[in-house]
PDB file of C-alpha atoms in Angstrom:
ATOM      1  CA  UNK J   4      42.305-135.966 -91.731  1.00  0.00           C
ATOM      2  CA  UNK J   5      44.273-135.780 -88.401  1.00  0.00           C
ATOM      3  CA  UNK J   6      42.508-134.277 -85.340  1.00  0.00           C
ATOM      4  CA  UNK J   7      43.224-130.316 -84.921  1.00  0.00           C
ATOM      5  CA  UNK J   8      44.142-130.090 -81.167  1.00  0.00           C
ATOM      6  CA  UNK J   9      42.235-127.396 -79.046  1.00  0.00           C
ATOM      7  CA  UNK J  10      44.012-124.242 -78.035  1.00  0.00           C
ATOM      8  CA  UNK J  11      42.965-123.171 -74.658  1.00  0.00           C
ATOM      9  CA  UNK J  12      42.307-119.618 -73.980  1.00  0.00           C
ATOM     10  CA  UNK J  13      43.577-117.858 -70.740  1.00  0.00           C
ATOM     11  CA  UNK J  14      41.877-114.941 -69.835  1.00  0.00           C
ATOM     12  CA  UNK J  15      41.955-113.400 -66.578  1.00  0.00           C
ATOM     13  CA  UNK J  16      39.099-110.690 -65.601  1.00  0.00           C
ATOM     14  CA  UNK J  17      40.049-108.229 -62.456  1.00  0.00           C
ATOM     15  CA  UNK J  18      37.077-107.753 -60.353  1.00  0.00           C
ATOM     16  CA  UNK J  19      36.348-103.450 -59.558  1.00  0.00           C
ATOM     17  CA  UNK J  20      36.453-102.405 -56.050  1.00  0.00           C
ATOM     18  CA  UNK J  21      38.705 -99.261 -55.620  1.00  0.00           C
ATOM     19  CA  UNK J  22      41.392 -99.066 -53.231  1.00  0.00           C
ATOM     20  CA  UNK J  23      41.118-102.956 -52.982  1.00  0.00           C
ATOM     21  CA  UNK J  24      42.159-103.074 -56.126  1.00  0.00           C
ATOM     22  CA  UNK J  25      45.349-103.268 -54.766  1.00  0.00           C
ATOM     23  CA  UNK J  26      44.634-106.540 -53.890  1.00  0.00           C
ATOM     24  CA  UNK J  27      44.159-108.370 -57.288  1.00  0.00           C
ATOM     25  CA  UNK J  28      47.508-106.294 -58.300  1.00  0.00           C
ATOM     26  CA  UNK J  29      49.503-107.876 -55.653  1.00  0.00           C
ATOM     27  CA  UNK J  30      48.565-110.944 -56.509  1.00  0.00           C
ATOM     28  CA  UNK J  31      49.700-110.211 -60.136  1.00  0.00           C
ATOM     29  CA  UNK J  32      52.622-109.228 -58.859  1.00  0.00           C
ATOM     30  CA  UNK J  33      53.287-112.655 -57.146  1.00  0.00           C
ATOM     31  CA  UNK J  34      52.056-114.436 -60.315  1.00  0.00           C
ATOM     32  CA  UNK J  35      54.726-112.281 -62.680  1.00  0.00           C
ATOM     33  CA  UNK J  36      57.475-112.937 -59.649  1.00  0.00           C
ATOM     34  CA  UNK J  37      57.261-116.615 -59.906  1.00  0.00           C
ATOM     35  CA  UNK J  38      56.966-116.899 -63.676  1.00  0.00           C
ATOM     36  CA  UNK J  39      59.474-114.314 -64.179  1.00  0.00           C
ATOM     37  CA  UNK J  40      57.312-112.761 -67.241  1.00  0.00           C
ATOM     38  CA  UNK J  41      54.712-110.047 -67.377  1.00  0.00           C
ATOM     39  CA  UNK J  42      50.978-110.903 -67.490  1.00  0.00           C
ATOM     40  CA  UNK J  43      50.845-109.392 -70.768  1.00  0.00           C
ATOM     41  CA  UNK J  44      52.710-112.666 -71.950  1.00  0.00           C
ATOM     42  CA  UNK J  45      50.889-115.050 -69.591  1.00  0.00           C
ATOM     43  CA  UNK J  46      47.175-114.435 -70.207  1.00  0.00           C
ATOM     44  CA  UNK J  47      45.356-114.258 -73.943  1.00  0.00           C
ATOM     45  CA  UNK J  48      43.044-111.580 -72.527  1.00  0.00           C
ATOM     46  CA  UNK J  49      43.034-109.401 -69.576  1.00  0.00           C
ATOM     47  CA  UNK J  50      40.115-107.689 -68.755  1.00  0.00           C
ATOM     48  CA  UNK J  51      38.519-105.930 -65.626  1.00  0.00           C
ATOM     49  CA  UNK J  52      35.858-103.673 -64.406  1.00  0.00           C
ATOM     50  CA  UNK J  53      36.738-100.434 -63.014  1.00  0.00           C
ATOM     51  CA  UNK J  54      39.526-100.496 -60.880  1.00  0.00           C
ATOM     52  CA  UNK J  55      40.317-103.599 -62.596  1.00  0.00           C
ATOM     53  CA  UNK J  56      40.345-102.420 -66.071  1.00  0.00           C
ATOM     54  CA  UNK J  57      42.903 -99.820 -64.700  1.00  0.00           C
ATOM     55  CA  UNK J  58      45.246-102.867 -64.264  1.00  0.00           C
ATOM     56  CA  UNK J  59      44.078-105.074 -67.142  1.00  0.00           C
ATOM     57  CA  UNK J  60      45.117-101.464 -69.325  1.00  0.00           C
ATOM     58  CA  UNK J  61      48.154-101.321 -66.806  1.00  0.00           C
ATOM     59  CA  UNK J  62      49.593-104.077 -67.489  1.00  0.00           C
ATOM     60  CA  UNK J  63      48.686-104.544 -71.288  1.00  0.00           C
ATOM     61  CA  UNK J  64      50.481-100.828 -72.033  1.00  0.00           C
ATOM     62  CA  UNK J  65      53.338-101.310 -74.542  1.00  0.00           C
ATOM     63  CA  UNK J  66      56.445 -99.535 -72.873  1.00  0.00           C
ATOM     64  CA  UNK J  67      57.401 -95.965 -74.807  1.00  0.00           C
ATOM     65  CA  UNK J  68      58.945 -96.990 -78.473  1.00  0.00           C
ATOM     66  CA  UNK J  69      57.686-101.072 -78.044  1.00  0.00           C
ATOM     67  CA  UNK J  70      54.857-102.135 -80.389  1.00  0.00           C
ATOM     68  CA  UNK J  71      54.035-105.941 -81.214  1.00  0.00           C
ATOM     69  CA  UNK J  72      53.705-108.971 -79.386  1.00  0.00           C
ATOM     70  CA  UNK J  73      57.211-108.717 -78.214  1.00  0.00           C
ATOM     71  CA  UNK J  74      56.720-105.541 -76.860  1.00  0.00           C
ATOM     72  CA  UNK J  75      57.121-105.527 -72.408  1.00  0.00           C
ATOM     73  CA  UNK J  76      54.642-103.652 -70.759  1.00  0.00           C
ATOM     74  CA  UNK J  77      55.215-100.144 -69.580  1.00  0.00           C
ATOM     75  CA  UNK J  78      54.550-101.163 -65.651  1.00  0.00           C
ATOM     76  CA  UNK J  79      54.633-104.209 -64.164  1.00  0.00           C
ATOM     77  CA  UNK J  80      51.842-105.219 -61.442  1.00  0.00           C
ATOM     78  CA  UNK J  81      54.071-104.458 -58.952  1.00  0.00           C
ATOM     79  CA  UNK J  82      54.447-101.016 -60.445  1.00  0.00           C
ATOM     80  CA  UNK J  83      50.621-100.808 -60.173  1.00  0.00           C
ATOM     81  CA  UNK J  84      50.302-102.086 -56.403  1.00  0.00           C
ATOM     82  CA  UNK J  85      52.895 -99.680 -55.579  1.00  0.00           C
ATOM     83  CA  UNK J  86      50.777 -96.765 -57.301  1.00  0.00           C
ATOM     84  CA  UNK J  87      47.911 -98.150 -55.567  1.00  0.00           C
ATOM     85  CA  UNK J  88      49.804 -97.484 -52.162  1.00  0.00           C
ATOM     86  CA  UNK J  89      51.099 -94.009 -52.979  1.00  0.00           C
ATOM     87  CA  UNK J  90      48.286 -92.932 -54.913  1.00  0.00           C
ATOM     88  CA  UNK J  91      45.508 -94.420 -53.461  1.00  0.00           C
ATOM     89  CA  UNK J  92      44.297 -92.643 -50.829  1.00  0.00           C
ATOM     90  CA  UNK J  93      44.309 -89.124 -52.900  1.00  0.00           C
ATOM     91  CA  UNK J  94      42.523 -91.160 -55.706  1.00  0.00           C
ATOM     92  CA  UNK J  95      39.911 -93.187 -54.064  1.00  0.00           C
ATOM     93  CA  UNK J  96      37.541 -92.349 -51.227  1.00  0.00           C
ATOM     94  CA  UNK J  97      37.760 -93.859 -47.527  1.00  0.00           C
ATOM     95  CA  UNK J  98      34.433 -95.432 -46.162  1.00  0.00           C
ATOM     96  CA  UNK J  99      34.255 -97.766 -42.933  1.00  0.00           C
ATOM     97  CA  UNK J 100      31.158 -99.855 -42.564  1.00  0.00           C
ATOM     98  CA  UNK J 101      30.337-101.568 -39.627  1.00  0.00           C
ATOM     99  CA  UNK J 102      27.784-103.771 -38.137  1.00  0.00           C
ATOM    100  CA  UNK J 103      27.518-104.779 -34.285  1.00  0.00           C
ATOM    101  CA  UNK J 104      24.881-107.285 -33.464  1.00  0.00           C
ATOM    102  CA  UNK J 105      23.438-106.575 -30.521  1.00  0.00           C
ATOM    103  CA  UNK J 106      20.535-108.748 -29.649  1.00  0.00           C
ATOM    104  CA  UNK J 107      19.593-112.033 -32.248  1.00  0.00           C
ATOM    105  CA  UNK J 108      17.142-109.587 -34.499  1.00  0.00           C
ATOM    106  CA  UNK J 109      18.522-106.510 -33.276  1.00  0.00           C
ATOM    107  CA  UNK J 110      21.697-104.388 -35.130  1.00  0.00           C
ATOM    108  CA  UNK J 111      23.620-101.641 -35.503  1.00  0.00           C
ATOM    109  CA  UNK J 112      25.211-100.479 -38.519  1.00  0.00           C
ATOM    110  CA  UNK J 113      27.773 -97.688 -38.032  1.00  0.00           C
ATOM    111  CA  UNK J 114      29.128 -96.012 -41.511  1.00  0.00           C
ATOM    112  CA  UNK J 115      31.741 -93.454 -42.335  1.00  0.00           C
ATOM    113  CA  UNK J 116      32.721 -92.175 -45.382  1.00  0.00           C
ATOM    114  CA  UNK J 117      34.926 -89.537 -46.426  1.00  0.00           C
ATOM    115  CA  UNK J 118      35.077 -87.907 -49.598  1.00  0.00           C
ATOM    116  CA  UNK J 119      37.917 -86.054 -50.809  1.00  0.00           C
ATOM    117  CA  UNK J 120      39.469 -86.772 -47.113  1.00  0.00           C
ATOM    118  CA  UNK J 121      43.348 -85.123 -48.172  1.00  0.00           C
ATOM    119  CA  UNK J 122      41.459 -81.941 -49.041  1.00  0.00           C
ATOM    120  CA  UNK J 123      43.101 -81.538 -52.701  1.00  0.00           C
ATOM    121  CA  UNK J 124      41.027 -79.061 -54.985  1.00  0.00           C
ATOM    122  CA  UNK J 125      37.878 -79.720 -56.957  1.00  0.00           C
ATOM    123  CA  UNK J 126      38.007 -77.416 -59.608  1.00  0.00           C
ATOM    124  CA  UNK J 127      35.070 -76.061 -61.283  1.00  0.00           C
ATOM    125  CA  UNK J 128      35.064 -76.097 -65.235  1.00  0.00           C
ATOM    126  CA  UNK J 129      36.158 -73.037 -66.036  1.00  0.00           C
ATOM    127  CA  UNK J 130      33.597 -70.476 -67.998  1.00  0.00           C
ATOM    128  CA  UNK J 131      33.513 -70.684 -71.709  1.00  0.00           C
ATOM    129  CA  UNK J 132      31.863 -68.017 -73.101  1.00  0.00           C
ATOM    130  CA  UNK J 133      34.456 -65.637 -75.260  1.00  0.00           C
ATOM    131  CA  UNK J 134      32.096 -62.460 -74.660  1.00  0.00           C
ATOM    132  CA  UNK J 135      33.897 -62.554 -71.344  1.00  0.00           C
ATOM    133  CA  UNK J 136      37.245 -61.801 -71.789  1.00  0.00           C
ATOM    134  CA  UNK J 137      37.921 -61.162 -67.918  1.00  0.00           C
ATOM    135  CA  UNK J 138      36.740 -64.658 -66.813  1.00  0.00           C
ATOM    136  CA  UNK J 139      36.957 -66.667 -70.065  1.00  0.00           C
ATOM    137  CA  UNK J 140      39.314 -69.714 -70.057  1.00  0.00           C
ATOM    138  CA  UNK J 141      40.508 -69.395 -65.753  1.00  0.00           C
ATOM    139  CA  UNK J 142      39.075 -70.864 -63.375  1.00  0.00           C
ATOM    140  CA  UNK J 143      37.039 -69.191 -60.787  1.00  0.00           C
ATOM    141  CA  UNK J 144      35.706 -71.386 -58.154  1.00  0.00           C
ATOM    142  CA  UNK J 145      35.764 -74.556 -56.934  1.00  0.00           C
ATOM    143  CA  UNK J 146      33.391 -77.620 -55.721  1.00  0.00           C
ATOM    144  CA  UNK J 147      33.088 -78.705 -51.811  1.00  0.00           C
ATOM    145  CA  UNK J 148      36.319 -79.851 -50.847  1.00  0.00           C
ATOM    146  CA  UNK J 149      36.233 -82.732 -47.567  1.00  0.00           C
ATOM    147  CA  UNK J 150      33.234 -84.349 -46.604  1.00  0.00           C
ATOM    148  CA  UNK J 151      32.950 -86.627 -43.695  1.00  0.00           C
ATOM    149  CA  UNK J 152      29.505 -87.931 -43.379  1.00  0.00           C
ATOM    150  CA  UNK J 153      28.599 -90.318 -40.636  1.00  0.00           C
ATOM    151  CA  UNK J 154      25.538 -92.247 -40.310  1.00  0.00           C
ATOM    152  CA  UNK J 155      24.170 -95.162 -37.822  1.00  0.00           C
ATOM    153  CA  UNK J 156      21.126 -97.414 -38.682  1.00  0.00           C
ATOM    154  CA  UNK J 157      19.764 -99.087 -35.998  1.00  0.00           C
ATOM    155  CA  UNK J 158      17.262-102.476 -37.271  1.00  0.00           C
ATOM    156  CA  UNK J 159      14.866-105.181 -35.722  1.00  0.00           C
TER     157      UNK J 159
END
């Protein structure tokens, strides 16, 4: 009986992170630049979490009218790195975190975060009760547009 060779699997998982998620999608990008194929042909699996599964789906998506294993995907991670750049900072939040040491058991932790910083609307869901025909289906209101919250934490 002869020997049935292995098949290797590739599989690549894409770590969450937000914004930085730009990161693992440049690096995509290099990998698809240098092979000259999409990912979708390179890896038996892609999978991520979060921000990751955004490009695992990304770059898995069969382009409009393609179906099949021969199919190319709809963006390339270049595509999605460039999204990531023009998209990014309306999508995901902005937080700074920093520490400054200050004596060998004594720090300072300065955070920012803003949330919402480009101001675009929060919409609230809109009412859905039919009895009211004056306010039924339209929106009304809205949630708290931009936060900024700043906080320091001082430990020894």
């Amino acid at each position: 009986m002869p020997e049935e060779k292995s098949r290797r699997v590739r599989v690549l998982a894409i770590d969450g992170g937000g914004i930085r998620g730009i990161i693992p999608a440049l690096v995509l990008a290099r990998i698809e630049e240098l092979t000259g194929k999409p990912a979708s042909e390179l890896f038996d699996l892609i999978a991520g979490t979060s921000t990751g599964g955004i490009i695992a789906l990304g770059v898995n998506v069969p382009a409009a009218g393609g179906a099949g294993a021969t199919a190319r995907p709809r963006w390339s991670a270049r595509e999605l790195a460039d999204m990531y750049v023009s998209e990014g900072p309306r999508i995901f939040d902005a937080s700074l975190v920093r520490s400054i040491h200050i004596k060998e058991s004594h720090a300072l932790m300065v955070r920012f975060e803003a949330f919402n910083s480009l101001n675009h609307p929060n919409w609230n869901v809109p009412p859905n009760d039919p009895r009211s025909p004056t306010t039924f289906g339209i929106v009304t209101s809205a949630r708290a547009m931009r936060q900024i919250q700043i906080a320091l934490k001082y430990t020894f």
